[in-house]
XYZ file of N, CA, C and O in Angstrom:
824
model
N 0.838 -1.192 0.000
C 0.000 0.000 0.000
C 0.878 1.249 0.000
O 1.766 1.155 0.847
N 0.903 2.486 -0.751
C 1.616 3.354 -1.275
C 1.077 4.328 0.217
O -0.085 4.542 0.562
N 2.099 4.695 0.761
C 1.555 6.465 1.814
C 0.722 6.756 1.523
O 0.363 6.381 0.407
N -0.180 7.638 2.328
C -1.073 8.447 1.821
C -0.376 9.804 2.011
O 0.749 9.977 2.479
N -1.179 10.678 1.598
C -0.578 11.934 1.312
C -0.840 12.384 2.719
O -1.696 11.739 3.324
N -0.095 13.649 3.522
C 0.051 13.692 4.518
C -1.630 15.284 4.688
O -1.454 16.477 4.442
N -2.707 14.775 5.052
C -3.755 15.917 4.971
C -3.668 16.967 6.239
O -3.159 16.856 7.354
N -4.315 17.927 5.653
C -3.902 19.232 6.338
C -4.472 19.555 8.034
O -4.046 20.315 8.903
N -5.593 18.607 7.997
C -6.894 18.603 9.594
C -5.769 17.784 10.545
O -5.482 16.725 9.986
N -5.038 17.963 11.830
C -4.791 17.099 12.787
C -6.474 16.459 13.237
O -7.598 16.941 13.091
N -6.052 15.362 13.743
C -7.094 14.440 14.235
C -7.122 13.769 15.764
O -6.143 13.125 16.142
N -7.629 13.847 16.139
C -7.963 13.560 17.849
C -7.075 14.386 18.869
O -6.645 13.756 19.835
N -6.737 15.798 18.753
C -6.252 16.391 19.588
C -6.850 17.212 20.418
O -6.325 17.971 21.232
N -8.290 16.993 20.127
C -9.156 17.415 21.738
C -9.437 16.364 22.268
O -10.605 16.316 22.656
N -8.737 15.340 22.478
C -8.929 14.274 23.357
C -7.612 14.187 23.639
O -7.331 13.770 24.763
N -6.658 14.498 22.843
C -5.231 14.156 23.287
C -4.766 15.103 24.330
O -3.881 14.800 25.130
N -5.459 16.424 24.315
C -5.210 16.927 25.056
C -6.264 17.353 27.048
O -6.240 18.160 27.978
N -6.915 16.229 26.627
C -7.776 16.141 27.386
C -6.796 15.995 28.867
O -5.637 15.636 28.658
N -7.186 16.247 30.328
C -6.031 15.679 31.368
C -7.402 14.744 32.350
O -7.535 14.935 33.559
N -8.138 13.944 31.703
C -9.419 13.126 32.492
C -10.239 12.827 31.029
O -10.388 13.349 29.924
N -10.711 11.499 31.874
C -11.249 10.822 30.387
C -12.805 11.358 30.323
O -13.570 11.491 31.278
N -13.071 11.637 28.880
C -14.121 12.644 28.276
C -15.515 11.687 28.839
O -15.385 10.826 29.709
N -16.424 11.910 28.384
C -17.801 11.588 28.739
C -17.744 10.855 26.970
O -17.926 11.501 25.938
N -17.509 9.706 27.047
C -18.013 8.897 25.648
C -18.951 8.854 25.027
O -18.863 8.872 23.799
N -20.194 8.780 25.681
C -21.236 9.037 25.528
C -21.519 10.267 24.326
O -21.965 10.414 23.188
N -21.009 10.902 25.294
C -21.536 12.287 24.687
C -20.856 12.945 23.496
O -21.460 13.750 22.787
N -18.781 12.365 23.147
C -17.839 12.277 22.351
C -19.092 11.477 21.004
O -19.662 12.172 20.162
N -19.250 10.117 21.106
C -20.000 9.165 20.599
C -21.208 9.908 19.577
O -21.471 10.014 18.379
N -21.688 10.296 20.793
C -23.327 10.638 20.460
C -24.382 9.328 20.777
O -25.584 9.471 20.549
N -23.804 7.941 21.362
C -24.292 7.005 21.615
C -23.635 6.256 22.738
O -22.460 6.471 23.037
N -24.294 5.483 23.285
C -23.741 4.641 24.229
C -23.537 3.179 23.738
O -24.178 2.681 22.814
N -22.847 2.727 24.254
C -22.243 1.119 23.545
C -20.641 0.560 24.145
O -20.038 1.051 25.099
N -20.268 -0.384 23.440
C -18.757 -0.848 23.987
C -17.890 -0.141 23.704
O -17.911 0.501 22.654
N -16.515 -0.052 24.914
C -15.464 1.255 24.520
C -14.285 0.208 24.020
O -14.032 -0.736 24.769
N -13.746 0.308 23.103
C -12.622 -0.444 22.346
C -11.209 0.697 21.854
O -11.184 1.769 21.248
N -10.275 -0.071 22.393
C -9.210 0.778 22.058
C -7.978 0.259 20.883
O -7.889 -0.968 20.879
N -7.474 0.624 20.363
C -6.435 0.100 19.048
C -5.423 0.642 19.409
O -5.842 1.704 19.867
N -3.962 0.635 19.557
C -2.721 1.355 19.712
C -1.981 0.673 18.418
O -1.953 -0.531 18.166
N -1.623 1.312 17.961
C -1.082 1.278 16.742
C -1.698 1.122 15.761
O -1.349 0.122 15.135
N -2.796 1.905 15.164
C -3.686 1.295 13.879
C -2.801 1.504 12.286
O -3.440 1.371 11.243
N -1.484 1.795 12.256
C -1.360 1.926 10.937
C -1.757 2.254 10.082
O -2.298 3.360 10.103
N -1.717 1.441 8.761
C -2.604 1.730 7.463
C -4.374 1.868 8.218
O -4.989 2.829 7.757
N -4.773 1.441 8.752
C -5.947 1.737 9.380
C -6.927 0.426 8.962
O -8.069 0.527 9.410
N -6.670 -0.714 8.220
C -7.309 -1.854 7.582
C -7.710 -2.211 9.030
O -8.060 -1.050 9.244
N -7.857 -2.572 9.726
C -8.565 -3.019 11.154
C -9.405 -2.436 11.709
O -10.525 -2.707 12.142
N -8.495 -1.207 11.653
C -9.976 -0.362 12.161
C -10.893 0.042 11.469
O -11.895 -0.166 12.153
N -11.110 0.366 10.798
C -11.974 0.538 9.335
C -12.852 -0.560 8.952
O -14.041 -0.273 8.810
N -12.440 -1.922 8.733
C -13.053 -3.350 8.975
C -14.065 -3.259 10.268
O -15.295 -3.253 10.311
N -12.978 -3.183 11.405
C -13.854 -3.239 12.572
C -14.773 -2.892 12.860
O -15.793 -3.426 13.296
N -14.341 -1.444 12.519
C -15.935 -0.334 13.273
C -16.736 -0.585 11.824
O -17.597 0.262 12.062
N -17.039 -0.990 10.778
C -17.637 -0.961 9.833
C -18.819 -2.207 10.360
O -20.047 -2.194 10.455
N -17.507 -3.504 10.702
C -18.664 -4.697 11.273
C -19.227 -4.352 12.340
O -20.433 -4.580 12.254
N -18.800 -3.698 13.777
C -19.086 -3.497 14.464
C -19.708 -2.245 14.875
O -19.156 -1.860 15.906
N -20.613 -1.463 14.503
C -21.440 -0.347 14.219
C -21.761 0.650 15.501
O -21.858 1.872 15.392
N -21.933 -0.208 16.931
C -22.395 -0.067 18.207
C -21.334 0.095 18.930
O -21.311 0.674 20.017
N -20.117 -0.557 18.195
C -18.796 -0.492 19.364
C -18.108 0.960 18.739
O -17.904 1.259 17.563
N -17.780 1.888 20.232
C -17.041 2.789 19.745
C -15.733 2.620 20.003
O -15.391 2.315 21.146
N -14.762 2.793 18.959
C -13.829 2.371 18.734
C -12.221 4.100 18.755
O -11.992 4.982 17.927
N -11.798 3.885 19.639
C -10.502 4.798 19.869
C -9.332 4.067 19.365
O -9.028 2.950 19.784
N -8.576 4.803 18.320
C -7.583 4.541 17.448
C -5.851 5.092 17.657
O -5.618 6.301 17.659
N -5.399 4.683 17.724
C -3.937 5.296 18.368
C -3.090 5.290 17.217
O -2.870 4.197 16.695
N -2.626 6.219 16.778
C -1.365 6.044 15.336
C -0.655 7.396 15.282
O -1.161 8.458 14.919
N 1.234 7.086 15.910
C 1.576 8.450 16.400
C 1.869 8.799 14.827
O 1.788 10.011 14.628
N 2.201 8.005 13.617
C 2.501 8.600 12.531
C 1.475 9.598 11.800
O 0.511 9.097 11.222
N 1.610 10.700 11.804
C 0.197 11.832 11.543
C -0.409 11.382 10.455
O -1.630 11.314 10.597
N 0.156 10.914 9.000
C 0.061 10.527 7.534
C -0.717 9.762 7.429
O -1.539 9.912 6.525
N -0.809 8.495 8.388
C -1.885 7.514 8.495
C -2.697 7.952 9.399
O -3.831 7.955 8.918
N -2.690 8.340 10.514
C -3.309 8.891 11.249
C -4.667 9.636 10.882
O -5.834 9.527 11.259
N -3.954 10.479 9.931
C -4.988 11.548 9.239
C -5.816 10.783 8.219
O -7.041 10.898 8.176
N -5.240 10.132 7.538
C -5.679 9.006 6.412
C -6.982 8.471 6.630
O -8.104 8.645 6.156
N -6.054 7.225 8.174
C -7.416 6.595 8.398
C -9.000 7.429 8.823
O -10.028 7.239 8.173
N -8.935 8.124 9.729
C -10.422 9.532 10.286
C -10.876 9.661 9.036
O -12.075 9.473 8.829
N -9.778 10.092 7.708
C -10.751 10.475 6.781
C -11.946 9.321 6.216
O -13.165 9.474 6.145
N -11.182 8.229 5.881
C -11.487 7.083 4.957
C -12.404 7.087 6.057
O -13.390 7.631 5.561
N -12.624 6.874 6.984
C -13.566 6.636 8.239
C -15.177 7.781 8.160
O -16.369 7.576 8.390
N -14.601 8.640 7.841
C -15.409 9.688 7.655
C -16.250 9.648 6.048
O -17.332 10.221 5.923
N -15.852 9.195 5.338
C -15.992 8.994 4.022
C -17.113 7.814 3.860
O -18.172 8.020 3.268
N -16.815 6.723 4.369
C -17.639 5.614 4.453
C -18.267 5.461 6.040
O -18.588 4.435 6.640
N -18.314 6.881 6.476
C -19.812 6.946 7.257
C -19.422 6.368 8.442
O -20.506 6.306 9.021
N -18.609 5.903 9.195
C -18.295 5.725 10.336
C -18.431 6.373 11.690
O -17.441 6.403 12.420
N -19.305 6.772 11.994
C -19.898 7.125 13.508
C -19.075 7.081 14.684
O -18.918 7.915 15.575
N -18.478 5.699 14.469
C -17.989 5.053 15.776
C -16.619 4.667 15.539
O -16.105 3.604 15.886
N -16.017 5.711 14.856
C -14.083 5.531 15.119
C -13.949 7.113 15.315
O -14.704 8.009 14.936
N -12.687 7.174 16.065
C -12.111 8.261 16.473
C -10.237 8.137 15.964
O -9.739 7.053 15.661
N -10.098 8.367 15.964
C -8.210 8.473 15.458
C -7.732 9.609 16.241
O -8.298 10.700 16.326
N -6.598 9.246 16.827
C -5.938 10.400 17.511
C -4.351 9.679 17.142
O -3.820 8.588 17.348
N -3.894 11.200 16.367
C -2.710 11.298 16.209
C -1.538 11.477 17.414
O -0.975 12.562 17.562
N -1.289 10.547 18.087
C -0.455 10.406 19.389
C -0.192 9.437 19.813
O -0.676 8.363 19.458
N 0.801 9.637 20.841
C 1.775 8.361 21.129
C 1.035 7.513 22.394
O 1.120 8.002 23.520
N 0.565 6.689 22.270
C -0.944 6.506 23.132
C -0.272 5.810 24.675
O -0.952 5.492 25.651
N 1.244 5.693 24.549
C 1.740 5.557 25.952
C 1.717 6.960 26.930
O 1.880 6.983 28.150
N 1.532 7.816 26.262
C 1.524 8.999 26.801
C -0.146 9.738 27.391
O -0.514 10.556 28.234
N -0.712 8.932 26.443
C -1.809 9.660 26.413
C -3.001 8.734 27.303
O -3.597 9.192 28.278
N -3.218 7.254 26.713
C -4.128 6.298 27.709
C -4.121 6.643 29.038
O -5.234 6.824 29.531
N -3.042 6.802 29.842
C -3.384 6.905 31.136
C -4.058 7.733 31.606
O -4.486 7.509 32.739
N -4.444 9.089 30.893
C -5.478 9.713 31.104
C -6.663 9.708 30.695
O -7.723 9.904 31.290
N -6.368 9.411 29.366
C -7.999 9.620 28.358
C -8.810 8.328 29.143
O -9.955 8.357 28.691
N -8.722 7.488 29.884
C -9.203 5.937 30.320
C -9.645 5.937 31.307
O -8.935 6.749 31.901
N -10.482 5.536 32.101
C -11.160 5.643 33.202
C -10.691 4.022 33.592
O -10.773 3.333 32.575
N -10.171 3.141 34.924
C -10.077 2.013 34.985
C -11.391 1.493 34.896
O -12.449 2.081 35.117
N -11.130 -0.110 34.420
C -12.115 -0.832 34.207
C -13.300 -0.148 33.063
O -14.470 -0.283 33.421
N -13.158 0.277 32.267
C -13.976 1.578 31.452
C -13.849 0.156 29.567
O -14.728 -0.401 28.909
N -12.675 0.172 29.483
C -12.816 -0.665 27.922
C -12.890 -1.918 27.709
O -11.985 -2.592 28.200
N -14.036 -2.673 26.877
C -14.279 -3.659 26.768
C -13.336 -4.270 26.078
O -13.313 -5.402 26.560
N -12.507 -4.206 25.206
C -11.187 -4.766 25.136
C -10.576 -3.647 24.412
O -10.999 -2.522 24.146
N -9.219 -4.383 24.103
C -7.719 -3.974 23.277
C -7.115 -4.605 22.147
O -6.873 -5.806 22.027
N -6.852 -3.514 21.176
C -6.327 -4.199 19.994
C -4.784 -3.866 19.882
O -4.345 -2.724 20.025
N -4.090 -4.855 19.641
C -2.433 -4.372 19.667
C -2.206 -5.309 18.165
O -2.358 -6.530 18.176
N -1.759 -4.413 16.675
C -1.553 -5.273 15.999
C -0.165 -4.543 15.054
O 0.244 -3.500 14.545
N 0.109 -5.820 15.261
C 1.771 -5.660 14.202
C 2.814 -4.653 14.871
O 3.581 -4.038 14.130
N 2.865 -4.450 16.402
C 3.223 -3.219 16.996
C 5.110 -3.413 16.080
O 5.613 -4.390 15.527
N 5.555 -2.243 16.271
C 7.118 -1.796 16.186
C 7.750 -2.953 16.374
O 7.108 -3.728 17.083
N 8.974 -3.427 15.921
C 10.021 -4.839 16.842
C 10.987 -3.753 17.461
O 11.073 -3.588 18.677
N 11.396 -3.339 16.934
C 12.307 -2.346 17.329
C 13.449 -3.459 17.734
O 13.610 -3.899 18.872
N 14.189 -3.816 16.596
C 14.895 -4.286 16.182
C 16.754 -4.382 16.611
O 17.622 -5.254 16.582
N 16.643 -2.634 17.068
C 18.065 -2.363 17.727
C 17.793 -2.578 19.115
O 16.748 -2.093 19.550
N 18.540 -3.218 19.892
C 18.436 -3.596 21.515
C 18.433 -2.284 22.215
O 17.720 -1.961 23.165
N 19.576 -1.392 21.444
C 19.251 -0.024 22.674
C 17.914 0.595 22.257
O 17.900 1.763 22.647
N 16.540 0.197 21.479
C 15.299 0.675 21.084
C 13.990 -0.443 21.703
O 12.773 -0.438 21.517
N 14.833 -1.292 22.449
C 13.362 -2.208 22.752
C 13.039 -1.342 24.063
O 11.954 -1.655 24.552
N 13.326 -0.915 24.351
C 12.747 0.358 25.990
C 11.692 0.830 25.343
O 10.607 0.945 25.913
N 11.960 1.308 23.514
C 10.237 2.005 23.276
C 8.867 0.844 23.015
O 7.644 0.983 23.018
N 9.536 -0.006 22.858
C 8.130 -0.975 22.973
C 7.114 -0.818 23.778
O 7.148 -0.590 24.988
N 6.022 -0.968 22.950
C 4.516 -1.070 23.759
C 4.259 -1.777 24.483
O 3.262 -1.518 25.157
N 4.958 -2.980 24.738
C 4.344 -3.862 25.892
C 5.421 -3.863 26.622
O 6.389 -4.486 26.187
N 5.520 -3.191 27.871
C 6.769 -3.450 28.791
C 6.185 -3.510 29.968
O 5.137 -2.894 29.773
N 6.189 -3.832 30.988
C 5.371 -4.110 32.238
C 4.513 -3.495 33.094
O 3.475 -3.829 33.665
N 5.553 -1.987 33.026
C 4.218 -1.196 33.828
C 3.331 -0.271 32.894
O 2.835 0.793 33.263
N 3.172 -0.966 31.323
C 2.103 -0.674 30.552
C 1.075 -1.040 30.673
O -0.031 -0.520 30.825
N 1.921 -3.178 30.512
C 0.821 -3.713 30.534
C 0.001 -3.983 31.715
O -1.113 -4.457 31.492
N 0.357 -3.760 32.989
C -0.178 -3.287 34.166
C -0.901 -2.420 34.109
O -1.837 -2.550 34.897
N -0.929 -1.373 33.410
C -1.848 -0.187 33.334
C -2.939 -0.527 32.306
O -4.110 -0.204 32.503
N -2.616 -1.054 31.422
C -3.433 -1.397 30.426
C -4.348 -2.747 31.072
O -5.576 -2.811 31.020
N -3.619 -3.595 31.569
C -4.765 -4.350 32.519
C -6.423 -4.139 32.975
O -7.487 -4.578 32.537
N -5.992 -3.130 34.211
C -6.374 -1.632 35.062
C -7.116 -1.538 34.035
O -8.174 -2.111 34.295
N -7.124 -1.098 32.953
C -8.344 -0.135 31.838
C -9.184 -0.942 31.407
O -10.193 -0.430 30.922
N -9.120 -1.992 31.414
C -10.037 -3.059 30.966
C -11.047 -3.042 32.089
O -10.752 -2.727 33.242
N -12.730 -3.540 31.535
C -13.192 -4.176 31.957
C -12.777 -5.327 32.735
O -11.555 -5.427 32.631
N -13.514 -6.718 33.854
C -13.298 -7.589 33.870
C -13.663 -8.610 33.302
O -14.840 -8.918 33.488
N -13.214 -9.090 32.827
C -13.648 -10.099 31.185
C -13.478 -9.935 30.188
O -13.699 -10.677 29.231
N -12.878 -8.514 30.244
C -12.268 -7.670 28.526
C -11.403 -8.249 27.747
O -10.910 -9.243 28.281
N -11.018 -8.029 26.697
C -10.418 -9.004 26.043
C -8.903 -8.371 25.237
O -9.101 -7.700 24.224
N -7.761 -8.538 25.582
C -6.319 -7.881 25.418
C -6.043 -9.189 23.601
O -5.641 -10.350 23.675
N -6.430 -8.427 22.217
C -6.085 -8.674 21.004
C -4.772 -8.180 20.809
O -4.526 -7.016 20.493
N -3.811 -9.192 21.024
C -2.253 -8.862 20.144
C -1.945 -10.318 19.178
O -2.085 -11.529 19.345
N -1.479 -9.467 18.160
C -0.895 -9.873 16.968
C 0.287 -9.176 16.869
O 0.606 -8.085 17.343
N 1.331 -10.530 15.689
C 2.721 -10.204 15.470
C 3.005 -11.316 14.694
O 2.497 -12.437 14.681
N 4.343 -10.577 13.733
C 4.571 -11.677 12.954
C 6.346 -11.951 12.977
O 7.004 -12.500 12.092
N 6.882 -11.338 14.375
C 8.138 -11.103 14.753
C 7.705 -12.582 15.969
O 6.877 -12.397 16.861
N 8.362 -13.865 15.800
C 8.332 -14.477 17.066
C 8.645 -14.580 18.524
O 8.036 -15.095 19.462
N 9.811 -13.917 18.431
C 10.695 -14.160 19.445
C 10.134 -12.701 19.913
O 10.081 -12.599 21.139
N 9.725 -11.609 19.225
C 8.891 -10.124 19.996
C 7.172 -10.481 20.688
O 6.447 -9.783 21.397
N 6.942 -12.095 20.011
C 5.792 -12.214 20.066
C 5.721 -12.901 21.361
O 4.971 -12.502 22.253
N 6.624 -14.111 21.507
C 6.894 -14.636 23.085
C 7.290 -13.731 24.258
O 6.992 -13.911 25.438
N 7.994 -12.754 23.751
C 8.040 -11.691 25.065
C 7.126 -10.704 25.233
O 7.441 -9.722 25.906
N 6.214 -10.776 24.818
C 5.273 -9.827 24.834
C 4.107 -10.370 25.813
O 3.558 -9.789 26.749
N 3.923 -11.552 25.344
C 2.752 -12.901 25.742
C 3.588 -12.792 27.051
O 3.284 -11.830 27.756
N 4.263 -13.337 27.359
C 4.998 -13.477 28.963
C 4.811 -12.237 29.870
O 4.351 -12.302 31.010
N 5.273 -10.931 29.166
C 5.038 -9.972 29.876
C 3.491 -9.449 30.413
O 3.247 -8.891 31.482
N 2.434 -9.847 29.216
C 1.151 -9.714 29.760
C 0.662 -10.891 30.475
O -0.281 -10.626 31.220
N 1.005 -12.032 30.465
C 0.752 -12.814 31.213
C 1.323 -12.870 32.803
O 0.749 -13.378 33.767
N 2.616 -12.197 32.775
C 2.873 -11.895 34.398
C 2.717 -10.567 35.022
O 3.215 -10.344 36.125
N 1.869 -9.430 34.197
C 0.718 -8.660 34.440
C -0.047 -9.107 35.512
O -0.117 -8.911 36.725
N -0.848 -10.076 34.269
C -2.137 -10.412 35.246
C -2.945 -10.878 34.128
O -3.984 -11.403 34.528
N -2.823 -10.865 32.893
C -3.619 -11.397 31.802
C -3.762 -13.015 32.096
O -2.924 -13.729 32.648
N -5.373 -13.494 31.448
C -5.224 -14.849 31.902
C -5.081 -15.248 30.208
O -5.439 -14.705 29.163
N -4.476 -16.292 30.508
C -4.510 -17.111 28.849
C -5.363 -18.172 28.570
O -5.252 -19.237 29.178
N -6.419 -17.942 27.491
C -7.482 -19.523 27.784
C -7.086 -20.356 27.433
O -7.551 -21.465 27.695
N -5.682 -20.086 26.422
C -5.327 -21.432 26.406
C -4.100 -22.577 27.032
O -3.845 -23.771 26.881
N -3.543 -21.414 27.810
C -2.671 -21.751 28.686
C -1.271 -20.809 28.583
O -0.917 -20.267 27.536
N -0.496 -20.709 29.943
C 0.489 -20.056 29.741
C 1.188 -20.094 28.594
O 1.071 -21.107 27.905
N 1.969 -19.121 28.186
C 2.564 -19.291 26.343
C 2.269 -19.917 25.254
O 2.901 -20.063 24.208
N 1.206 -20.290 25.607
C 0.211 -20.841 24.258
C -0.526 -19.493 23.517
O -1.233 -18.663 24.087
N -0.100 -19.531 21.901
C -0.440 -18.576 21.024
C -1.765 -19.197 20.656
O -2.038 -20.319 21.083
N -2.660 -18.482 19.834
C -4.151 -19.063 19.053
C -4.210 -18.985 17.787
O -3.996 -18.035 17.034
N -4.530 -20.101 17.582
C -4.681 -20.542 16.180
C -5.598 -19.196 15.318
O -6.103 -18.357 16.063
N -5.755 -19.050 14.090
C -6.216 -18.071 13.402
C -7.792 -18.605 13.297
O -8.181 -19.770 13.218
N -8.324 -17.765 13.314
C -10.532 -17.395 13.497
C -10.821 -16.942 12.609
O -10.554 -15.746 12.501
N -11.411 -17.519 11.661
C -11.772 -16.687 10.490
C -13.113 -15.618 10.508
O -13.657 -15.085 9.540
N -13.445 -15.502 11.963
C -14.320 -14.132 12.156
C -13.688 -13.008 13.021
O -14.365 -12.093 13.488
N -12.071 -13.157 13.245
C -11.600 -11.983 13.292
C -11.583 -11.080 12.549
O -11.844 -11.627 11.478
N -11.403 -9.623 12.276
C -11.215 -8.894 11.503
C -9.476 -8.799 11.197
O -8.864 -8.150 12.045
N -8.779 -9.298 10.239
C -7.271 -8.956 9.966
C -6.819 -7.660 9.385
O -7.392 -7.190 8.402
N -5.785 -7.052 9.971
C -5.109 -5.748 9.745
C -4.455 -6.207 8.389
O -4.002 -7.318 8.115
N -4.507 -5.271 7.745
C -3.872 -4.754 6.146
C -2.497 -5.750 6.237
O -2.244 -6.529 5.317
N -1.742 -5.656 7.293
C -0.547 -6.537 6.896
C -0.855 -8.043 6.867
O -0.364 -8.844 6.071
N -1.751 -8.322 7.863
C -2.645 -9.735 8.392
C -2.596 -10.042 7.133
O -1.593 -10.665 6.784
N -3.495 -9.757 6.222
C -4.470 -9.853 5.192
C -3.459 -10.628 4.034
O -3.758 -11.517 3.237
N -2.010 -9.865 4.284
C -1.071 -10.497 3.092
C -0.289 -11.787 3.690
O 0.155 -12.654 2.937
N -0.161 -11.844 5.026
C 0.246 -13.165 5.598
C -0.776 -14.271 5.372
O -0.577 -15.475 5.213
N -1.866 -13.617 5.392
C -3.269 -15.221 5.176
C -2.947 -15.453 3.505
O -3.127 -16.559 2.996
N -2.666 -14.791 3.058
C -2.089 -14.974 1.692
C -1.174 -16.193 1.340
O -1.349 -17.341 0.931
N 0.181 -15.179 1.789
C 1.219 -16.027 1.684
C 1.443 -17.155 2.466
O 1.854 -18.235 2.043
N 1.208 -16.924 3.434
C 1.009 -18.377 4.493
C 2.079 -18.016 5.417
O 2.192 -18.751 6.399
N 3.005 -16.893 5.290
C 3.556 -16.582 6.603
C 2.917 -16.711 8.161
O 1.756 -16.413 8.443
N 3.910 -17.211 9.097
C 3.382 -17.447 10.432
C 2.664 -16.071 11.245
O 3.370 -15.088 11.022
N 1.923 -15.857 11.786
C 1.695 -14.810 12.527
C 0.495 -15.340 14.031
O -0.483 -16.059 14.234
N 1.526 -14.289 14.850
C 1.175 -15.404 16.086
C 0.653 -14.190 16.928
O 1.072 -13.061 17.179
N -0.513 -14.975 17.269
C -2.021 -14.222 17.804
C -1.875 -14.765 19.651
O -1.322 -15.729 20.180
N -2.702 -13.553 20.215
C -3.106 -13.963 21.835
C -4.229 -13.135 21.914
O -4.237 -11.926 21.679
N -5.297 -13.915 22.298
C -6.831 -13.366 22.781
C -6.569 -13.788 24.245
O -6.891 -14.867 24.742
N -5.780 -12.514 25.004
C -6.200 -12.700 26.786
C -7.270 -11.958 26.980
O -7.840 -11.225 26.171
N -7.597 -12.238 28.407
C -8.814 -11.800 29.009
C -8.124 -11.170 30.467
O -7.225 -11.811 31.011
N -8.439 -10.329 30.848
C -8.207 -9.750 32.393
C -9.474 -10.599 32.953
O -10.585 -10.667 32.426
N -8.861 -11.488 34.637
C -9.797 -12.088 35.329
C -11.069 -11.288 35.462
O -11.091 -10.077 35.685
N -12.343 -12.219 35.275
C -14.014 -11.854 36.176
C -13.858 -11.290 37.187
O -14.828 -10.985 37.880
């Protein structure tokens, strides 16, 4: 998929700059499930998502502005109600915009590897994230990560699992692929090619 062109509107910066999480409701214009995305990229997930899912309002995290801006539009274009995009670095920003126990789940897909060792400190899943990100969930909510980096994918799973995430299918056990998930734009070319990509549907305990 070619860039999109970088558009002129910033997107979700009256929420980014919010210091307490907004009244959804009233952001919305409806009431329904609160769902969060950190890293939406090209935006193929979220766009899928909130399209199938009409009732769920859906908060989008993508610090790159280009996609950022991209996805709100395409969102806006094909009538989407229930996505929001905020251009920001959503480690910075979740801990406020979130009320604990407030989101019915989390989407984490294809995050950064960050590849150089002195750069894995910026990774999204490091402990007292996923501790916090725990905390924001509902109980019974459901923590969606995908990856197609293995060895980023086992340390990630470990780290939310000694959080506090439960695994249904057992400690370090990944999940097989669901063909009523919705797959992200990169997903979409691995179901293709048949590259491995290794999934975890946790749940924060009842």
């Amino acid at each position: 998929m070619a860039r999109p062109p970088l558009l002129p509107d910033p997107v979700g910066l009256h929420l980014a700059r919010l210091d307490a999480p907004p009244d959804w409701d009233a952001e919305f214009g409806f009431s329904g499930p609160l769902e969060l995305e950190i890293g939406s990229g090209a935006g193929g997930h979220a766009l899928e998502y909130c399209r199938r899912n009409p009732t769920t309002r859906f908060v989008a995290f993508e610090w790159r502005k280009k996609y950022a801006r991209d996805t709100q539009d395409r969102g806006n274009k094909l009538g989407l109600k229930n996505l929001r995009v905020l251009e920001a670095d959503a480690r910075s920003i979740v801990p406020r915009l979130f009320a604990s126990g407030s989101l019915d789940a989390i989407h984490l897909q294809f995050p950064d590897p960050w590849w150089k060792r002195a750069h894995f400190k910026r990774a999204v899943v490091q402990p007292d994230f996923a501790r916090l990100l725990l905390d924001k969930l509902k109980p019974g909510g459901l923590f969606d990560m995908r990856t197609d980096v293995q060895d980023r994918a086992v340390n990630m799973l470990s780290i939310l699992e000694e959080a506090g995430f439960v695994n249904p299918l057992g400690k370090g056990v990944f999940h097989p692929y669901d063909p009523e998930e919705v797959p992200s734009t990169r997903e979409r070319r691995y179901l293709t090619s048949g590259e491995p990509v290794y999934r975890a549907r946790l749940r924060k305990p009842a």
